[in-house]
Tab-separated table of C-alpha atoms in Angstrom:
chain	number	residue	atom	x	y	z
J	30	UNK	CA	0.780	-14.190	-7.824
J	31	UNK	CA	-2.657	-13.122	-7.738
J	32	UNK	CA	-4.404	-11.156	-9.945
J	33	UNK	CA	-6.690	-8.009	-9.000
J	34	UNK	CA	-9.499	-6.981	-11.617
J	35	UNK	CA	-10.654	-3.384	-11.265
J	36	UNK	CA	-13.138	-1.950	-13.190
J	37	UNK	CA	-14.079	0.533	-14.645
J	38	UNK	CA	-10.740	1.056	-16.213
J	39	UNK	CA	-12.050	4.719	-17.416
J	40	UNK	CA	-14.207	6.962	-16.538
J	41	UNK	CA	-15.351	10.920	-17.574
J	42	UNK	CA	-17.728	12.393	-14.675
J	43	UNK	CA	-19.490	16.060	-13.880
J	44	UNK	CA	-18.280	17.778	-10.645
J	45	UNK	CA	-20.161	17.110	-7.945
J	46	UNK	CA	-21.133	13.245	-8.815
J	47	UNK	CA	-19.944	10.236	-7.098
J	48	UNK	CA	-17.657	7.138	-8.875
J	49	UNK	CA	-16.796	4.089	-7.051
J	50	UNK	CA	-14.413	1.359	-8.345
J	51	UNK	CA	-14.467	-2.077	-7.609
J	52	UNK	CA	-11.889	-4.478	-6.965
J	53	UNK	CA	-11.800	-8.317	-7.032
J	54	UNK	CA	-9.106	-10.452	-6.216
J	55	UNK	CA	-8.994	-13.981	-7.682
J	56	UNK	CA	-7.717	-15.363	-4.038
J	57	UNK	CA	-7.984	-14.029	-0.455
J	58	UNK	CA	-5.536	-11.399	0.332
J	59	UNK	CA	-4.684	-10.384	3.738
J	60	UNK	CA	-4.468	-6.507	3.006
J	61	UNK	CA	-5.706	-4.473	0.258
J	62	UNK	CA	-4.708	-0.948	-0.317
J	63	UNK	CA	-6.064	2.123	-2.666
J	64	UNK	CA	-2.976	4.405	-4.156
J	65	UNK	CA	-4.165	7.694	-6.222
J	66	UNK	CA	-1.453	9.115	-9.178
J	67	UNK	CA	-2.089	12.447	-10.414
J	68	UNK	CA	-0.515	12.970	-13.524
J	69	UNK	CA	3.341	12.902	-13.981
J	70	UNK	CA	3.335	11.763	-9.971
J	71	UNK	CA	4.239	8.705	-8.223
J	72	UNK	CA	1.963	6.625	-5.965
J	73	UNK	CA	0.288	8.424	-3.136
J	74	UNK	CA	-1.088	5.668	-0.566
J	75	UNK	CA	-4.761	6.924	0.368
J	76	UNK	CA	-6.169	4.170	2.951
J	77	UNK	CA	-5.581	0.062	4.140
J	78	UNK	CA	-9.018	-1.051	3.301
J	79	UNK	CA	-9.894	-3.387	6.697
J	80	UNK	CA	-11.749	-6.467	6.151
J	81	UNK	CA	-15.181	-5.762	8.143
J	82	UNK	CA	-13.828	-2.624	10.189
J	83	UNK	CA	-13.524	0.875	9.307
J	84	UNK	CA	-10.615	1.486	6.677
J	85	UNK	CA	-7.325	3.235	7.682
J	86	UNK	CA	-6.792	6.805	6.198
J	87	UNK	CA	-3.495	8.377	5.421
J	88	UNK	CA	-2.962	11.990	6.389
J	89	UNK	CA	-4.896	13.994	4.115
J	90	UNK	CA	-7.011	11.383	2.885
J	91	UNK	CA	-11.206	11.433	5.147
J	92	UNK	CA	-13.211	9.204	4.880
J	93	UNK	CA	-16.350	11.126	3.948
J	94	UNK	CA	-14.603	12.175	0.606
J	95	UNK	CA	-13.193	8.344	-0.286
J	96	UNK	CA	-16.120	5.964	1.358
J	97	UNK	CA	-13.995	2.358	1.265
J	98	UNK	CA	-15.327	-0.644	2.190
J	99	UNK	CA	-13.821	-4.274	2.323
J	100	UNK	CA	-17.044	-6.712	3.087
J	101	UNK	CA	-14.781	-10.000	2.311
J	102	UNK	CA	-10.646	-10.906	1.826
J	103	UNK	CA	-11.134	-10.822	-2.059
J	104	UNK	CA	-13.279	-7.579	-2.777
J	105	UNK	CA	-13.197	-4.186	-1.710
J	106	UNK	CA	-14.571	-0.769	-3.331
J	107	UNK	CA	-13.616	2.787	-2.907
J	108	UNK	CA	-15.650	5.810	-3.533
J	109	UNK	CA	-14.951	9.159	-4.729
J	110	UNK	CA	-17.285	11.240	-3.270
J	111	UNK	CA	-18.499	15.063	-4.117
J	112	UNK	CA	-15.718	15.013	-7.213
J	113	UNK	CA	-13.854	17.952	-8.305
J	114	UNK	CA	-11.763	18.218	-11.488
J	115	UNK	CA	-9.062	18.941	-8.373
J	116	UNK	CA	-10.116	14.443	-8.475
J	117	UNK	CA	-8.893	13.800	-11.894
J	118	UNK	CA	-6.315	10.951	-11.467
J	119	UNK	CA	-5.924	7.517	-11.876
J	120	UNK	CA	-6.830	5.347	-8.853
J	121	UNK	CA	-5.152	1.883	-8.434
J	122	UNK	CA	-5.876	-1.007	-5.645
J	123	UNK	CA	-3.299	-3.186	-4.553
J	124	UNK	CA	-3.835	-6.373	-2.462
J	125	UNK	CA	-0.827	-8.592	-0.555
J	126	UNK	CA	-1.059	-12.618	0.183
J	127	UNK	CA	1.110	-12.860	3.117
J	128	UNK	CA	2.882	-10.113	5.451
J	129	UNK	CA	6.236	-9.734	3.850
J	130	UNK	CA	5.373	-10.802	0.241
J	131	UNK	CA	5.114	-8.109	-2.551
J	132	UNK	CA	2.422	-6.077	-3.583
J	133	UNK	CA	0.617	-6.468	-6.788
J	134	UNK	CA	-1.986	-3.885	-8.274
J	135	UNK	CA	-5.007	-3.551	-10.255
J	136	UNK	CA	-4.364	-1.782	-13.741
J	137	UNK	CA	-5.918	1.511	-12.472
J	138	UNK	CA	-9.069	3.619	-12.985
J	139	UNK	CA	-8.214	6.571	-14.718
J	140	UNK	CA	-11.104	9.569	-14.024
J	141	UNK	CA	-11.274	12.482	-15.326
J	142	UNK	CA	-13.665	14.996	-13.748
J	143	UNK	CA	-15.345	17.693	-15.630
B	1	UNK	CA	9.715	3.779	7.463
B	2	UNK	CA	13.231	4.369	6.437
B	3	UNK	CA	13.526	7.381	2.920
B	4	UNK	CA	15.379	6.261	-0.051
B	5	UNK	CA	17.301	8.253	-2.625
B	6	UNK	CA	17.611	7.601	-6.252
B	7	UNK	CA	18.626	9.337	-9.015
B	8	UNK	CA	15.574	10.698	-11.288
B	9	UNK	CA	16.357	9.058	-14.579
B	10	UNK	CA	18.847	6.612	-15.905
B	11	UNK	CA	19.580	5.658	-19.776
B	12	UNK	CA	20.818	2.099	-20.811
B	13	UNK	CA	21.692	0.280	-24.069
B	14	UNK	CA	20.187	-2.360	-25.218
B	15	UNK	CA	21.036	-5.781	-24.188
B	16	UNK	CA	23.417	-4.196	-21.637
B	17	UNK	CA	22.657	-4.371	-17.941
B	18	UNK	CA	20.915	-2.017	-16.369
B	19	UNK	CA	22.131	-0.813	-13.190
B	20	UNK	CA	19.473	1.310	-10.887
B	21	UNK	CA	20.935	2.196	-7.261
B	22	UNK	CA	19.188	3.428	-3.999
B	23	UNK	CA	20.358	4.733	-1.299
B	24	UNK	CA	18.846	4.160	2.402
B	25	UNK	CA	21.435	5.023	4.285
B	26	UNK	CA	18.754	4.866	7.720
B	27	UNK	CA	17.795	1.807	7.222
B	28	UNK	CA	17.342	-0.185	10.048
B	29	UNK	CA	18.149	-4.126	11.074
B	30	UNK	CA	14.274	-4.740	10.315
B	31	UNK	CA	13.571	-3.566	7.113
B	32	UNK	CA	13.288	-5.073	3.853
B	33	UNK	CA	14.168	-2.908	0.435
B	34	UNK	CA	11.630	-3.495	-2.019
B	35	UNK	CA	11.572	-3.118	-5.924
B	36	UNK	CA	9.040	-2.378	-7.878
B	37	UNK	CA	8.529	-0.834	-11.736
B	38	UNK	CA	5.730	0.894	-13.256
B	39	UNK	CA	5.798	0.888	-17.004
B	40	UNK	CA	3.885	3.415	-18.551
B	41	UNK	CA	-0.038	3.025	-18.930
B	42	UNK	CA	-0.187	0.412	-16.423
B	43	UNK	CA	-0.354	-0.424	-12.817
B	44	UNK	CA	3.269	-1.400	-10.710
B	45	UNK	CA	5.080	-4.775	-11.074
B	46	UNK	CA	6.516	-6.415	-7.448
B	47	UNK	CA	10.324	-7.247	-8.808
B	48	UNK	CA	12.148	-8.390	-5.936
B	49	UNK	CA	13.056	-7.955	-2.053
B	50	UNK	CA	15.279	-8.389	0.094
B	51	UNK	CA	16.643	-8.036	3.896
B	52	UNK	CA	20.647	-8.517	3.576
B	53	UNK	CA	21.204	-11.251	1.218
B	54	UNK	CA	21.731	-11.112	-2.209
B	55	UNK	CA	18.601	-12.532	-4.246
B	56	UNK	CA	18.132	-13.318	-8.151
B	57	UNK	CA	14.918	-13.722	-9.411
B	58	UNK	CA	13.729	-14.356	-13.069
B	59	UNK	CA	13.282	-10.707	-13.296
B	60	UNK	CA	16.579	-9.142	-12.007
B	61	UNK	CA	19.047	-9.510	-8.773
B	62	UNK	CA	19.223	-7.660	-6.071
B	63	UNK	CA	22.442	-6.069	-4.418
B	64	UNK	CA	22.747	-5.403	-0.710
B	65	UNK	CA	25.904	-3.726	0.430
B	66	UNK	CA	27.165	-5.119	3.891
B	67	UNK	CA	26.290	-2.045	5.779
B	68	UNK	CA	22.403	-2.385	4.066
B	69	UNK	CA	22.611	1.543	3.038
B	70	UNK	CA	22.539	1.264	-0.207
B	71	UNK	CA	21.460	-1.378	-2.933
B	72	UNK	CA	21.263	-1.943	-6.344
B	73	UNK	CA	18.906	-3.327	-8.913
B	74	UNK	CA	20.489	-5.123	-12.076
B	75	UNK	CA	18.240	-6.165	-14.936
B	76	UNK	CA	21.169	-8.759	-16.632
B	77	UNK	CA	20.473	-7.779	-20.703
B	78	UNK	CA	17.983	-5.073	-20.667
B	79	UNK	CA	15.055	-4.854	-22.892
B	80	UNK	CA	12.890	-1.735	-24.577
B	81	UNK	CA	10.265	-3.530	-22.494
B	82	UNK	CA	12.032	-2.437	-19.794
B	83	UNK	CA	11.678	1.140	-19.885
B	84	UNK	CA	9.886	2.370	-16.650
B	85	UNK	CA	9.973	4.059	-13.768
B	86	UNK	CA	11.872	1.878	-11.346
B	87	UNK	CA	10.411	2.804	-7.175
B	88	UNK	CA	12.839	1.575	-4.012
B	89	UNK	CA	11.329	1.315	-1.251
B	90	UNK	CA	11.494	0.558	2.482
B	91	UNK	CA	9.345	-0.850	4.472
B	92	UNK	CA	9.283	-2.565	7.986
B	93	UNK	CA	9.300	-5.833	8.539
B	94	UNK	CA	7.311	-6.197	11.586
B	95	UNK	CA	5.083	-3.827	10.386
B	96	UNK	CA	1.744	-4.907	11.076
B	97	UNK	CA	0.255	-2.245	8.465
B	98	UNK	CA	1.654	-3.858	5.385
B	99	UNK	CA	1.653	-0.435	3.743
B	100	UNK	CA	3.957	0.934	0.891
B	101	UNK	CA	5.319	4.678	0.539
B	102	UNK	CA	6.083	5.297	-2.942
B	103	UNK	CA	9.040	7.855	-3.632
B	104	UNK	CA	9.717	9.797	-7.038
B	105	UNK	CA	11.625	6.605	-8.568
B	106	UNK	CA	14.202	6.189	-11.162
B	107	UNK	CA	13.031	6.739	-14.668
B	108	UNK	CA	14.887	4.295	-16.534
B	109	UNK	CA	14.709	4.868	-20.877
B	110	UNK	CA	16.417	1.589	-22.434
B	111	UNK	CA	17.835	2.702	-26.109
B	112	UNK	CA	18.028	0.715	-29.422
């Protein structure tokens, strides 16, 4: 299967500061997806990041607080805007080949916001 | 997207198999059940899927019951690698979104 690299794989921030995280995929994936876990949780799905179109936001998730983009089929970044230590989590991407195949994910970003 | 139930943590020997159930008792003729672990640290693992059949994989086998409302997950001779949390899920397939809702999961501790 493929394999996603996201980086940074940490990162400590003030309140009020911006992160983004990167994703590359080492083929083209038809879907890509950003998941937040807050500590002790499971997955919470935030968006479908669309290849050259707007991304798809779940309820509760805007897009002026988590900016995504997806300029190609192997890259895509999301951005945590105006952060809060309400933020602190780790964020994961996760991309899928074909429309019934599994998922595979990233290793994470874990932020902590101060 | 049909809701599945599992229990919130399991224990298993050893080199004993490990059996992790779901229920999706509203699941409908389209969906697939999905199974995925997360060990701790590190970002989920695809295991298997399936629509009706059966399926075996390298990783662990996959039981449908007839009726499709309930499944189980069998890791043949588990490992202490093993230990993680174990997610079922549902999920369309003719969805056209792809997307995957993660429930609570099955903690699963494998013992010496």
């Amino acid at each position: 299967s493929a394999v996603i690299s996201q980086k940074p794989s940490r990162d400590i921030c003030q309140r009020g500061t911006s992160l983004t995280i990167q994703c590359q995929v080492d083929s083209q994936v038809t879907m890509m997806f950003w998941y937040r876990q807050q500590p002790g949780q499971s997955l919470t799905l935030i968006a479908t990041a669309n290849q050259g179109s707007e991304a798809t936001y779940e309820s509760g998730f805007v897009i002026d607080k988590f900016p995504i983009s997806r300029p190609n089929l192997t890259f895509s970044t999301l951005t945590v805007s105006n952060m809060s230590p309400e933020d602190s989590s780790i964020y994961l991407c996760s991309g899928r080949a074909a429309p019934n195949e599994g998922l595979f994910f990233g290793s994470g970003t874990q932020l902590s916001v101060l | 997207d049909a809701k599945t139930t599992q229990p919130t943590s399991m224990d298993c020997a050893e080199g004993r198999a490990a059996n992790l159930p779901c229920n999706h008792s509203t699941i409908s003729g389209n969906e697939y059940v999905y199974w995925y672990r997360q060990i701790h640290s590190q970002g989920p693992q695809y295991i298997i899927h399936g629509l009706k059949n059966n399926e075996t994989n390298e990783m662990a086998s996959l039981i449908i019951t007839e009726d499709r409302k309930s499944s189980t997950l069998i890791l043949p001779h588990a490992t202490l690698r093993d230990t993680a949390v174990y997610y079922c899920i549902v999920r369309s397939r003719s969805s056209n979104t792809g997307k995957l809702i993660f429930g609570q999961g099955t903690t699963l501790q494998v013992k010496p």
